[in-house]
Coordinates of C-alpha atoms and ligand atoms in Angstrom, one line a residue:
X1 CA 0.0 0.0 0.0
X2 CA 1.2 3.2 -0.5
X3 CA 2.0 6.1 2.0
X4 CA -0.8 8.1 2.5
X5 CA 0.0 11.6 1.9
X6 CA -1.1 14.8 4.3
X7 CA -2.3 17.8 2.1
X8 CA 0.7 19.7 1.3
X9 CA 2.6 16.5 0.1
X10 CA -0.8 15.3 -1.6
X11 CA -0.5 18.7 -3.3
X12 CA 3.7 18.8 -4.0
X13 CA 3.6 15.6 -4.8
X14 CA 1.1 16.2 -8.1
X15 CA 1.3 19.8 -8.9
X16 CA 3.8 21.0 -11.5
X17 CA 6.8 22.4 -9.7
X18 CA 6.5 25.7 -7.8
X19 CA 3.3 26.2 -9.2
X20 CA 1.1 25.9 -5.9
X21 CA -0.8 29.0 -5.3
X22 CA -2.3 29.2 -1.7
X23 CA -5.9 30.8 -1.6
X24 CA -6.4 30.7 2.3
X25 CA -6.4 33.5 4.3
X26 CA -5.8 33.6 8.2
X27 CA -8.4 32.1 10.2
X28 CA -10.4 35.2 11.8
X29 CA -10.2 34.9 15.8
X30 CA -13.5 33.9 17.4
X31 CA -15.0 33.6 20.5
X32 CA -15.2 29.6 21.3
X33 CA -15.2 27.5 24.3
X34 CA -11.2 26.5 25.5
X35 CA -11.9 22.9 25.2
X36 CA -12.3 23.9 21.5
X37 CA -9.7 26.4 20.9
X38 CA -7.0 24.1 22.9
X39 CA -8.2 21.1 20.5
X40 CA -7.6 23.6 17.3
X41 CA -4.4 24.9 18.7
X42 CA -2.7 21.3 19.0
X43 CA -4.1 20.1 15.2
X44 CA -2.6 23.3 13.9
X45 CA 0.9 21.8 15.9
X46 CA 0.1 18.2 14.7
X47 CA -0.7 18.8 11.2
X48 CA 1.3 21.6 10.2
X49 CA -2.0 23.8 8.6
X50 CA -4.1 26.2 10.2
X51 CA -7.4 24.3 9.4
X52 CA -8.3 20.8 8.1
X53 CA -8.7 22.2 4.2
X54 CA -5.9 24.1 2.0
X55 CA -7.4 25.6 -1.3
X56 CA -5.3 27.4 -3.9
X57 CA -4.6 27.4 -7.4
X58 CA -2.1 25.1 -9.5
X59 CA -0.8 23.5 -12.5
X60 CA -1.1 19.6 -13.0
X61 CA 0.9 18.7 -16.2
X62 CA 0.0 21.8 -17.7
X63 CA -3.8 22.1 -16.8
X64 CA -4.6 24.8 -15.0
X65 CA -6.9 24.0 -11.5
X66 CA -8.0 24.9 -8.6
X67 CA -7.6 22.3 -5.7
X68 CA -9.3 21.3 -2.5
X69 CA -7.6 19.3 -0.5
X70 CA -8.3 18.1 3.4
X71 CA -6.0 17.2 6.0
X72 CA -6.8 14.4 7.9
X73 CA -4.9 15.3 11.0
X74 CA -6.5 18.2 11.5
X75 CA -9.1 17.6 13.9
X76 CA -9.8 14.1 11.3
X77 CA -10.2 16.5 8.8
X78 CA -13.5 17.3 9.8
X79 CA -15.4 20.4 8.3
X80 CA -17.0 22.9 10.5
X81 CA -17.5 26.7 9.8
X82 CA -14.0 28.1 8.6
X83 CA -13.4 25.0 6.9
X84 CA -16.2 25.5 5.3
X85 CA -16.2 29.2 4.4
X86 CA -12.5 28.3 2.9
X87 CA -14.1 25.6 0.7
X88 CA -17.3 27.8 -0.5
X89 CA -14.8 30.6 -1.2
X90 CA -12.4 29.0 -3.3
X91 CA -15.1 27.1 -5.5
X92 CA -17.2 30.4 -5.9
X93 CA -13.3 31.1 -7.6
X94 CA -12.5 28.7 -9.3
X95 CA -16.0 29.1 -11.1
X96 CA -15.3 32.7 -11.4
X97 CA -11.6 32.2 -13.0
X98 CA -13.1 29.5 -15.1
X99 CA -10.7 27.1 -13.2
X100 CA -11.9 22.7 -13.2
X101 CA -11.9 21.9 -9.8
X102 CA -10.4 19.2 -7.9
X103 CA -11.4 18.3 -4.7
X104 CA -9.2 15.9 -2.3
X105 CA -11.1 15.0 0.8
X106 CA -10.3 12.9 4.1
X107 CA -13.0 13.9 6.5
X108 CA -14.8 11.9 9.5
X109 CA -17.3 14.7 8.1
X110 CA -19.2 17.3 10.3
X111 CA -16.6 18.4 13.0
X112 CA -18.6 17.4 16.5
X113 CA -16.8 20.4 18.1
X114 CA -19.3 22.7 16.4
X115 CA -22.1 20.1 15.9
X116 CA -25.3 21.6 14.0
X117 CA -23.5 24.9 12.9
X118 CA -21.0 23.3 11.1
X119 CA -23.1 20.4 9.5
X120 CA -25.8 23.2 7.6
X121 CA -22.2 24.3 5.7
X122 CA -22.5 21.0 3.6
X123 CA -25.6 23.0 1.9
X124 CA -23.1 25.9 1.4
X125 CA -21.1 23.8 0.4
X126 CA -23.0 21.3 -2.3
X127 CA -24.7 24.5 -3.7
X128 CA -21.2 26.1 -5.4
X129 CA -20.0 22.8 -6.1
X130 CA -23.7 22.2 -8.4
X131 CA -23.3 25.7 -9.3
X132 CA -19.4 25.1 -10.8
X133 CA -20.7 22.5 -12.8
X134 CA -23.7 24.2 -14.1
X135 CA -21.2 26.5 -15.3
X136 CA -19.7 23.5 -17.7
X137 CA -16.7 23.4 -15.6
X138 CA -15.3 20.0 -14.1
X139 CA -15.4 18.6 -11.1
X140 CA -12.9 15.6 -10.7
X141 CA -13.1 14.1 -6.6
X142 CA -10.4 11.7 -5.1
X143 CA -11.4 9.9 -1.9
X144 CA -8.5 9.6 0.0
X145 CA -8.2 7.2 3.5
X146 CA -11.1 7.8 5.2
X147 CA -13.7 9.8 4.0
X148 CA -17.1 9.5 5.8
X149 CA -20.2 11.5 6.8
X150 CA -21.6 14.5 5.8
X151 CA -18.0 14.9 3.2
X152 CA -18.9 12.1 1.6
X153 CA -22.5 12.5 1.5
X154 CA -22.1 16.4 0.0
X155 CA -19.1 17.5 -1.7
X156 CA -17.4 13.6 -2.1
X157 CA -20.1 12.5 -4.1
X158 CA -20.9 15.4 -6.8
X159 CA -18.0 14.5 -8.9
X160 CA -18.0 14.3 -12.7
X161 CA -15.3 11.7 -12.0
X162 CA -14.5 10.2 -9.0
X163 CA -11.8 8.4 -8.3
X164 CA -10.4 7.1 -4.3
X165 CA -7.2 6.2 -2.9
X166 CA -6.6 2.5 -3.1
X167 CA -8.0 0.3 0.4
X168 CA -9.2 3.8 1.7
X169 CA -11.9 3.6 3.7
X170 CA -14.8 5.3 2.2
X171 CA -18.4 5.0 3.9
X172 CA -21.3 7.1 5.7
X173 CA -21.1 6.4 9.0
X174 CA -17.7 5.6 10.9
X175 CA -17.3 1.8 11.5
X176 CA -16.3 2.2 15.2
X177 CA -19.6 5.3 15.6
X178 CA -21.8 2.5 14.1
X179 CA -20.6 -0.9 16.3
X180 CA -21.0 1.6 19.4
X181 CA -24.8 2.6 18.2
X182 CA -25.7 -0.8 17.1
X183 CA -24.0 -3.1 19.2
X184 CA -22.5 -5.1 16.3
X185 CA -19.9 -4.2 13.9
X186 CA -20.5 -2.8 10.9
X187 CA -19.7 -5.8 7.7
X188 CA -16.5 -6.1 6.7
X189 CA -15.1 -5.5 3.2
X190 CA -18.5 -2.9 2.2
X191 CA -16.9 0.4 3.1
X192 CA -13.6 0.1 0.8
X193 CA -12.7 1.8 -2.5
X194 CA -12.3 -1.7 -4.1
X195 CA -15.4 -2.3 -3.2
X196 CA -17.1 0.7 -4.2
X197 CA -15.4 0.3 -7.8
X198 CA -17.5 -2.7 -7.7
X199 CA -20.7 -1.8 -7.0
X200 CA -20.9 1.1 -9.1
X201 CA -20.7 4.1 -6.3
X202 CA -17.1 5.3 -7.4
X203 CA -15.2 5.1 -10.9
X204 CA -12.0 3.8 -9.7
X205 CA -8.9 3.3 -7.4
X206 CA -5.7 5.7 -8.3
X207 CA -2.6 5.6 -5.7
X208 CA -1.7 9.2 -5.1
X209 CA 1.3 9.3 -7.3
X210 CA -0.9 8.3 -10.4
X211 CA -3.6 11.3 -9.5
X212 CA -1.8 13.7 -12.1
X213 CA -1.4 11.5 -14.6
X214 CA -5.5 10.5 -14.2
X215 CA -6.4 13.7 -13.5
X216 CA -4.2 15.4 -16.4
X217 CA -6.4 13.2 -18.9
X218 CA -9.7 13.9 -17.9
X219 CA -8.6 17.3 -17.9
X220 CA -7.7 16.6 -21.6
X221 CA -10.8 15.3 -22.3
X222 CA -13.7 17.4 -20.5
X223 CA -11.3 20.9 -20.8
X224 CA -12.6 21.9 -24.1
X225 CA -16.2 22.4 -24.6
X226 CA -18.1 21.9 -27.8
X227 CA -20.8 22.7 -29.1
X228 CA -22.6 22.1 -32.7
X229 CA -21.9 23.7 -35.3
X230 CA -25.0 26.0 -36.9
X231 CA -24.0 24.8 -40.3
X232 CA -23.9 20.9 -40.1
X233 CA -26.1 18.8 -42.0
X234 CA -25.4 14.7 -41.9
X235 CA -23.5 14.0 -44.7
X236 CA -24.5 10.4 -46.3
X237 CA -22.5 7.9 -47.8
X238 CA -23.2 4.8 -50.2
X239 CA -20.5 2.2 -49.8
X240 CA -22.3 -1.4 -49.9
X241 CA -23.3 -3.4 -51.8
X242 CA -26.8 -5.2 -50.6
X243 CA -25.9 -8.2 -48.2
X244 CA -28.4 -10.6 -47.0
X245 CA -28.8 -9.2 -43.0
X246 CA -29.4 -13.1 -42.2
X247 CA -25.2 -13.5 -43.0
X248 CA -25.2 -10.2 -41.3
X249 CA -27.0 -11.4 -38.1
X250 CA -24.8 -14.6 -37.8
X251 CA -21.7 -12.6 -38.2
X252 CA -22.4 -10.3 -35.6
X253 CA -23.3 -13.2 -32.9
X254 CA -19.7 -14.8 -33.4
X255 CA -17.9 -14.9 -30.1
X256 CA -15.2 -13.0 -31.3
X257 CA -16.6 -10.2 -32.8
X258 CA -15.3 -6.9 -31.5
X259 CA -17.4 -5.3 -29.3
X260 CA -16.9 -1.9 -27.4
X261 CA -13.8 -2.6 -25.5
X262 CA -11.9 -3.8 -28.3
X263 CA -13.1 -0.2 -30.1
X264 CA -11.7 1.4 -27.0
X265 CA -8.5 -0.3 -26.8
X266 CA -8.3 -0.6 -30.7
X267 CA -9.8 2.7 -32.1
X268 CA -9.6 5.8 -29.1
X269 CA -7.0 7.0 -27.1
X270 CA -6.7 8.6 -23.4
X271 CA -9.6 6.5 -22.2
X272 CA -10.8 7.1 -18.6
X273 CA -13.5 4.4 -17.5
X274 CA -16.2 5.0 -14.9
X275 CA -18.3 2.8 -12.8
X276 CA -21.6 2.4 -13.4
X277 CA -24.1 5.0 -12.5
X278 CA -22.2 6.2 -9.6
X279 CA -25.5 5.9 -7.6
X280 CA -24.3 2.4 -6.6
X281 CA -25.5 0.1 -10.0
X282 CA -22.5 -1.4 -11.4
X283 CA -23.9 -1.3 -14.8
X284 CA -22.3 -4.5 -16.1
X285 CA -23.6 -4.2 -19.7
X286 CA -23.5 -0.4 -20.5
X287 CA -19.4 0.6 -20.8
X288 CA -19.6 4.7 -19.7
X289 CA -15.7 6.5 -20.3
X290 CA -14.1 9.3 -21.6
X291 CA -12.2 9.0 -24.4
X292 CA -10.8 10.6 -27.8
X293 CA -11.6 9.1 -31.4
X294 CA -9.3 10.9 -34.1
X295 CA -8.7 13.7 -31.6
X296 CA -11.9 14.7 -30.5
X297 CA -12.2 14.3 -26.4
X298 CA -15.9 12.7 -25.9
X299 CA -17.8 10.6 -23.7
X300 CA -18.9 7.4 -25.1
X301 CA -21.5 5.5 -23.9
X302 CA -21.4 1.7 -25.2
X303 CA -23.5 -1.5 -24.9
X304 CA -21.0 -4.4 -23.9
X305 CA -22.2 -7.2 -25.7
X306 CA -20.0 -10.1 -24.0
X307 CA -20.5 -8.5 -20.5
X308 CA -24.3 -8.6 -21.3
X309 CA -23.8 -12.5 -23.1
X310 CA -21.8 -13.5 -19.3
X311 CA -25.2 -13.1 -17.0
X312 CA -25.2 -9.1 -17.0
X313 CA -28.3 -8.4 -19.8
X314 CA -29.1 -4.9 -20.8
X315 CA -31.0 -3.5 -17.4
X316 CA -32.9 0.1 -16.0
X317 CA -28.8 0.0 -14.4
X318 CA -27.3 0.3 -17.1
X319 CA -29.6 2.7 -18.8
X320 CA -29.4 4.8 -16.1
X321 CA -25.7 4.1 -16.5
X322 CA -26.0 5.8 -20.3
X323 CA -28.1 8.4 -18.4
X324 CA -25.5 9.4 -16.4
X325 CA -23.1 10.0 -19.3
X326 CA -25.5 11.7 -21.3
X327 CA -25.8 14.8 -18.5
X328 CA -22.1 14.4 -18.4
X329 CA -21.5 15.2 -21.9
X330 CA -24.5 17.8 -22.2
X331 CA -23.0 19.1 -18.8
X332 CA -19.4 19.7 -20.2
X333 CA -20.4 20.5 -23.6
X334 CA -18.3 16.9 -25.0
X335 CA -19.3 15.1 -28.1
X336 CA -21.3 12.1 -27.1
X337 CA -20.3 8.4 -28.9
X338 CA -23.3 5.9 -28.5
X339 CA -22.6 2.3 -28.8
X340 CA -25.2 0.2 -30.0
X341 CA -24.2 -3.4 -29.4
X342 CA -27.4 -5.9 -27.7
X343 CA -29.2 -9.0 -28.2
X344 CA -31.5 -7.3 -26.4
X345 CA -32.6 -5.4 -23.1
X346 CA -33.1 -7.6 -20.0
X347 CA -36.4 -9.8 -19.9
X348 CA -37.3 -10.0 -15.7
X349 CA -39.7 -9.1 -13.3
X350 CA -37.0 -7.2 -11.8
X351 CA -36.4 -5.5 -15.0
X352 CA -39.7 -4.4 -15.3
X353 CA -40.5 -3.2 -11.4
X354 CA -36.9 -1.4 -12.2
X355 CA -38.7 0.9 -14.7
X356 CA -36.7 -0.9 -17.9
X357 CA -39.4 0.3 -20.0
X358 CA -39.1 4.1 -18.5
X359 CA -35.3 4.1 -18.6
X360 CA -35.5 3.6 -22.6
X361 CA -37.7 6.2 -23.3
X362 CA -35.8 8.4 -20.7
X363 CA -32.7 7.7 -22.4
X364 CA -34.8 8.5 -25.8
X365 CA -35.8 11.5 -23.9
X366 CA -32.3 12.5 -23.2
X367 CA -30.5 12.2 -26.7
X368 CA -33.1 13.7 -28.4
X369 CA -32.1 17.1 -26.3
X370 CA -28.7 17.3 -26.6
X371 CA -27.1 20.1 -27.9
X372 CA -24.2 18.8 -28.0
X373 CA -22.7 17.1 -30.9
X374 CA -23.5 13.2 -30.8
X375 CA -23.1 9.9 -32.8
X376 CA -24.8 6.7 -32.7
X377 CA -22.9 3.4 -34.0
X378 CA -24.2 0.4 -34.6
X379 CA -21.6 -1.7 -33.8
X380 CA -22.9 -5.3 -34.4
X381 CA -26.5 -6.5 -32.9
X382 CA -28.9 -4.3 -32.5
X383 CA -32.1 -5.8 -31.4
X384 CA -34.9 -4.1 -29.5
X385 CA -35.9 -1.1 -27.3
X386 CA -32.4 -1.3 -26.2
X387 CA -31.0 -0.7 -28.7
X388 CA -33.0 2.1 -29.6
X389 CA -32.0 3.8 -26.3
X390 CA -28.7 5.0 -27.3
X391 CA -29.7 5.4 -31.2
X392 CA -31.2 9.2 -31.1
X393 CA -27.1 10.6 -31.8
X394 CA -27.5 13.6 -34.7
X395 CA -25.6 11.3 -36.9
X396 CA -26.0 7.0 -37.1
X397 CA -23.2 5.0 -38.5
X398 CA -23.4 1.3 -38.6
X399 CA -20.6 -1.2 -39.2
X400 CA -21.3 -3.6 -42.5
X401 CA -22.7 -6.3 -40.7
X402 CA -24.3 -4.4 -37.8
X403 CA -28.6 -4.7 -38.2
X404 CA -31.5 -3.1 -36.2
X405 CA -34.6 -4.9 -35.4
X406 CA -37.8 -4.5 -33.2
X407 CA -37.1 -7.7 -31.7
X408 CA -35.2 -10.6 -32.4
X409 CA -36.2 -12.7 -36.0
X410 CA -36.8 -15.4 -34.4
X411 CA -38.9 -13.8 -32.4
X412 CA -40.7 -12.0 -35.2
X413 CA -41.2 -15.4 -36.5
X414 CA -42.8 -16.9 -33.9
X415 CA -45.2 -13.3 -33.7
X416 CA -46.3 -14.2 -37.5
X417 CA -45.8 -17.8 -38.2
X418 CA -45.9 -19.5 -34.6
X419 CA -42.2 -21.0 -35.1
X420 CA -38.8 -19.5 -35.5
X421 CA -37.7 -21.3 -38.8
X422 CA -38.9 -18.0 -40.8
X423 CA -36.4 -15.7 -38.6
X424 CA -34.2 -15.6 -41.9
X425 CA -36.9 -14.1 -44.1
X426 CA -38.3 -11.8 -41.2
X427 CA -35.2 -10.3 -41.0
X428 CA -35.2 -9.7 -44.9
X429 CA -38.8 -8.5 -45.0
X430 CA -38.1 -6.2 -42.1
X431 CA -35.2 -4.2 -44.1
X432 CA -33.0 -4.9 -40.5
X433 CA -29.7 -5.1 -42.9
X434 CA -26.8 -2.4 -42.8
X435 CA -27.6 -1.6 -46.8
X436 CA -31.4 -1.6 -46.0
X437 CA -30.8 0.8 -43.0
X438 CA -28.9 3.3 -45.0
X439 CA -30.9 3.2 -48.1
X440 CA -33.9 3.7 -45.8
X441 CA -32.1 6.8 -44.1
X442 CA -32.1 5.4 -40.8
X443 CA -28.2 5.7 -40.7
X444 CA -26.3 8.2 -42.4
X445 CA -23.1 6.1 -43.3
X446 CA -22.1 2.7 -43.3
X447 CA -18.3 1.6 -42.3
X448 CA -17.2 -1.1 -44.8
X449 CA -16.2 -4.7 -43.6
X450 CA -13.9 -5.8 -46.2
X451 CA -13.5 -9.3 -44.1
X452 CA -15.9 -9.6 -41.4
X453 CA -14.7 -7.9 -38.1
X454 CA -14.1 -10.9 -36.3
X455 CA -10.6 -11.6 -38.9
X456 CA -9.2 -8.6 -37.9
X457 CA -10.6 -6.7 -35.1
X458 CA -7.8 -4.0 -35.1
X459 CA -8.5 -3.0 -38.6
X460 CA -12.5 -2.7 -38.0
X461 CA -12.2 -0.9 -34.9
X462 CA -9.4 1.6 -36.4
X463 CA -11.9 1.9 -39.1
X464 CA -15.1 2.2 -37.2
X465 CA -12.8 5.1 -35.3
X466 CA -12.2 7.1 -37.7
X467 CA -15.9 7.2 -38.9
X468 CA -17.1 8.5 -35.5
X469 CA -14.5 11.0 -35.3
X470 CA -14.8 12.5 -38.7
X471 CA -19.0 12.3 -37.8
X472 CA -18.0 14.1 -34.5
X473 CA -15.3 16.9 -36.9
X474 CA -18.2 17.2 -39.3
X475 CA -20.6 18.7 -36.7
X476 CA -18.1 20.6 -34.6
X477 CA -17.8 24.6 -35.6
X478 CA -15.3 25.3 -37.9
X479 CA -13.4 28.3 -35.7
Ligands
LIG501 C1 -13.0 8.7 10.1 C2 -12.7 7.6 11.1 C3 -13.2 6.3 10.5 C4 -11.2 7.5 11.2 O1 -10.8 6.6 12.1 P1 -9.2 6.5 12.6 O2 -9.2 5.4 13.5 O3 -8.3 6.5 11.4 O4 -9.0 7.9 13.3 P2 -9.6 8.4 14.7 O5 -10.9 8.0 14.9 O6 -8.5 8.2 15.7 O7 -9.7 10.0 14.3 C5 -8.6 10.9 14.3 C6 -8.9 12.1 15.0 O8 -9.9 12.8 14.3 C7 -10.9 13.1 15.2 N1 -12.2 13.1 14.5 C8 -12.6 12.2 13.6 N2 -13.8 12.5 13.1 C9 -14.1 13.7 13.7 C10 -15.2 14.6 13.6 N3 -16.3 14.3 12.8 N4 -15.2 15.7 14.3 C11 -14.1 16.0 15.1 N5 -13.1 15.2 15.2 C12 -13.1 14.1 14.5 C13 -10.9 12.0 16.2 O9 -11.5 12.3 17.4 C14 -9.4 11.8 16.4 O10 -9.0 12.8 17.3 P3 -7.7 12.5 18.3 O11 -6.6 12.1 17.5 O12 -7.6 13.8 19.0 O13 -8.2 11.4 19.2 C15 -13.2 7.9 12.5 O14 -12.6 9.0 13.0 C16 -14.7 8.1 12.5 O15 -15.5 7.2 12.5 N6 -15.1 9.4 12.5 C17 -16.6 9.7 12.5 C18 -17.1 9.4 11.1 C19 -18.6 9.7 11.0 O16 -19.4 8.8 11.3 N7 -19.0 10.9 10.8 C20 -20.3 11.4 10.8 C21 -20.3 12.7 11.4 S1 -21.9 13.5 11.2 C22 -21.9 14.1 9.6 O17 -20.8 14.2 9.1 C23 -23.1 14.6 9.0 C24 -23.7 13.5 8.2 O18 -23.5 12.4 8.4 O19 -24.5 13.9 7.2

């Protein structure tokens, strides 16, 4: 494990070199009880700061930022007024200096000290964080060893991105506060970053001399905002012959066929992964990252078909998943990439009492707002009001042997006929093919598979990258 790092050599040990800026001013004097003020006099001796925050300005490989970061052995880094104030102040900056933001907490949360006082300041406190980002400006978080309470129920959890400090404890009530209110201790193994990762809470687990490096790229990716450009129109493009979509529809089942991931690792660059909704769904089939195709920084938003093949199906998670990147991209004004890639959303009772059917049309809902610009690919299967949730992007591409159906054939068959054996010619009658698709103006280019992606997965996904980028280039303005 590594060493965990107090706030100043947190801060030295990721900022570029002398470019730490402090923002804090002295701590006014005030009139509190001695208990209190000797308690504050020996953290300032024990932790070397005159409160349990330092905020200031700084570069990190070049980006510009403004930082927030807590020092645990300050009073456990525990907020109460003048931390607070400090922490409202220097967001209301950063917002005003158009600065991203990037907060570093370790907290045991309100400080008990000041008791209801200090807890109200989370309000304070949430309000300019939401305010910074509804000024398109990011908001990356790193959980550091411990983070609990009222921190990480306000300003831990508002990230755009938010990453913790490997094995840190991370939860909302204190393990030892809980055991002594409850009698019994609290499970083992629930309140870790690992296990957040997991479940969906958090995105992922950095050790504090990676942060720059993580934080540096999502800088890269969510710095630049973009909007669409006035003059765009989809441009269209004719480049297959007709195919029969049955071929088409065995092709994209094989096991091997690229999916997402391999497009990721294949066809973009500086990719940044999150977990899930953040909201604690893990989101198994529904990959949500920032990354770059041909250059352009963008969230992408992808069905993963093998995830969703291994016992994860398309489900309300993992819509709400897609949801969640949506508002990120519309949010920071990034280029959205939908990846259409599903046998099918999830067919359960849970499904349904988890509002499956809502979460399509409220992904629907979403898309069809965005003013950002967007693509949707159809990457392989596309079958069902899953696959229509991530298809509303301002441009549809679809890879050669990608199709989009209502349902499956087979089970169009069975709807006319009784049986599946017809699933062949339902899928002809119903125009599902690639060729059909573009010819019917449902998608406004098609990427050529001169051998079927499976054979070489590199070459499709480099190809099926630089079709969303120059989509993405096509509707970005000019100057
Ligand atoms: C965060 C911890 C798990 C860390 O445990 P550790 O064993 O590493 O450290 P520790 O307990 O010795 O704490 C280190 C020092 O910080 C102090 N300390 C910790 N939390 C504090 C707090 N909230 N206010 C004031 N002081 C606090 C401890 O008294 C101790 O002081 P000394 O060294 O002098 O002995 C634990 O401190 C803890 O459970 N804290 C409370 C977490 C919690 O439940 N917060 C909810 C608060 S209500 C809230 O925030 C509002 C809400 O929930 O919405």
């Amino acid at each position: 494990m590594t060493r965990r790092l107090g706030a100043l050599e947190l801060i030295e040990a990721n900022v570029d070199p002398g470019s730490w800026h402090s923002w804090d001013g002295p701590i006014a004097p005030a009139d509190r009880d001695p208990e209190y003020e000797k308690a504050l006099l020996q953290a300032r001796e024990r932790a070397g700061t005159d409160e349990a925050v330092l905020t200031g300005r700084a570069r990190i490989e070049g980006h510009d930022v403004a930082l927030i970061v807590s020092e645990f052995r300050f009073l456990g880094g525990s907020i109460g007024r003048d931390a607070a104030e400090r922490i409202v102040t220097a967001v209301r900056r950063a917002t005003g200096e158009r600065l991203p933001l990037i907060a570093a907490p370790s907290s045991g949360g309100t400080r008990m000290q000041e008791g209801t006082p200090a807890f109200v300041t989370m309000v304070d406190i949430s309000r300019a964080v939401v305010e910074h980002k509804a000024a398109g400006l990011p908001y990356l978080v790193y959980l550091r060893h411990p983070t609990t309470g009222g921190v990480f129920a306000s300003w831990g959890s508002l990230g755009h991105v938010t990453v913790a400090e490997p094995g840190a404890l991370i939860g909302f009530l204190g393990p030892s506060v809980y055991e002594a209110l409850n009698g019994h201790p609290f499970p083992d193994g629930v309140q870790v970053a690992e296990n957040l990762v997991a479940k969906g809470v958090i995105d992922a687990v950095v050790t504090s001399d990676r942060l720059a490096v993580v934080a540096a790229n999502a800088l890269a990716l969510l710095a630049r905002p973009a909007k669409v450009s006035q003059a765009w129109v989809p441009d269209t493009a004719v480049v297959t012959l007709p195919r029969d979509p049955w071929d088409s529809i065995q092709l994209s089942r094989h096991p091997d066929r690229p999916g997402v991931r391999e497009l990721l690792r294949y066809g973009a660059g500086d990719v940044v992964a999150l977990s899930g909704t953040g909201a604690g769904e893990p989101g198994q089939g529904m990959l949500c990252a920032l990354a770059s195709f041909q250059e352009v920084a963008c969230v992408v938003i992808g069905q993963d078909r093998r995830a969703q093949a291994s016992g994860g199906p398309l489900g309300p998670d993992d819509l709400r998943a897609a949801r969640r990147g949506i508002h990120v991209a519309q949010q920071l004004g990034r280029p959205l990439v939908c990846v259409v890639d599903t046998p099918g959303a999830e067919l359960s009772a849970e499904a349904e009492e988890r509002a499956l059917a809502g979460e399509i049309a409220r992904c629907l809902a979403d898309l069809v707002q965005l003013t950002v610009p967007s693509v949707s690919v159809l990457l392989g299967e596309g079958c069902g009001g899953g696959a229509l949730a991530l298809l509303p992007g301002r441009t549809r591409i679809a890879a050669e042997h990608a199709w989009l159906s209502p349902l499956p054939p087979e089970g169009a068959s069975v709807i006319l006929h009784g049986h599946t054996r017809l699933a062949a010619d339902m899928a002809r009658r119903q125009r599902v093919g690639s060729h059909e698709l573009l010819t019917d103006g449902v998608v406004h280019a098609v990427v050529p598979e001169p051998v079927p992606a499976h054979e070489n997965p590199e070459d499709f996904c480099r190809r099926v990258s630089a079709a969303i980028g120059s989509q993405l280039l096509q509707q970005l303005p000019t100057h």
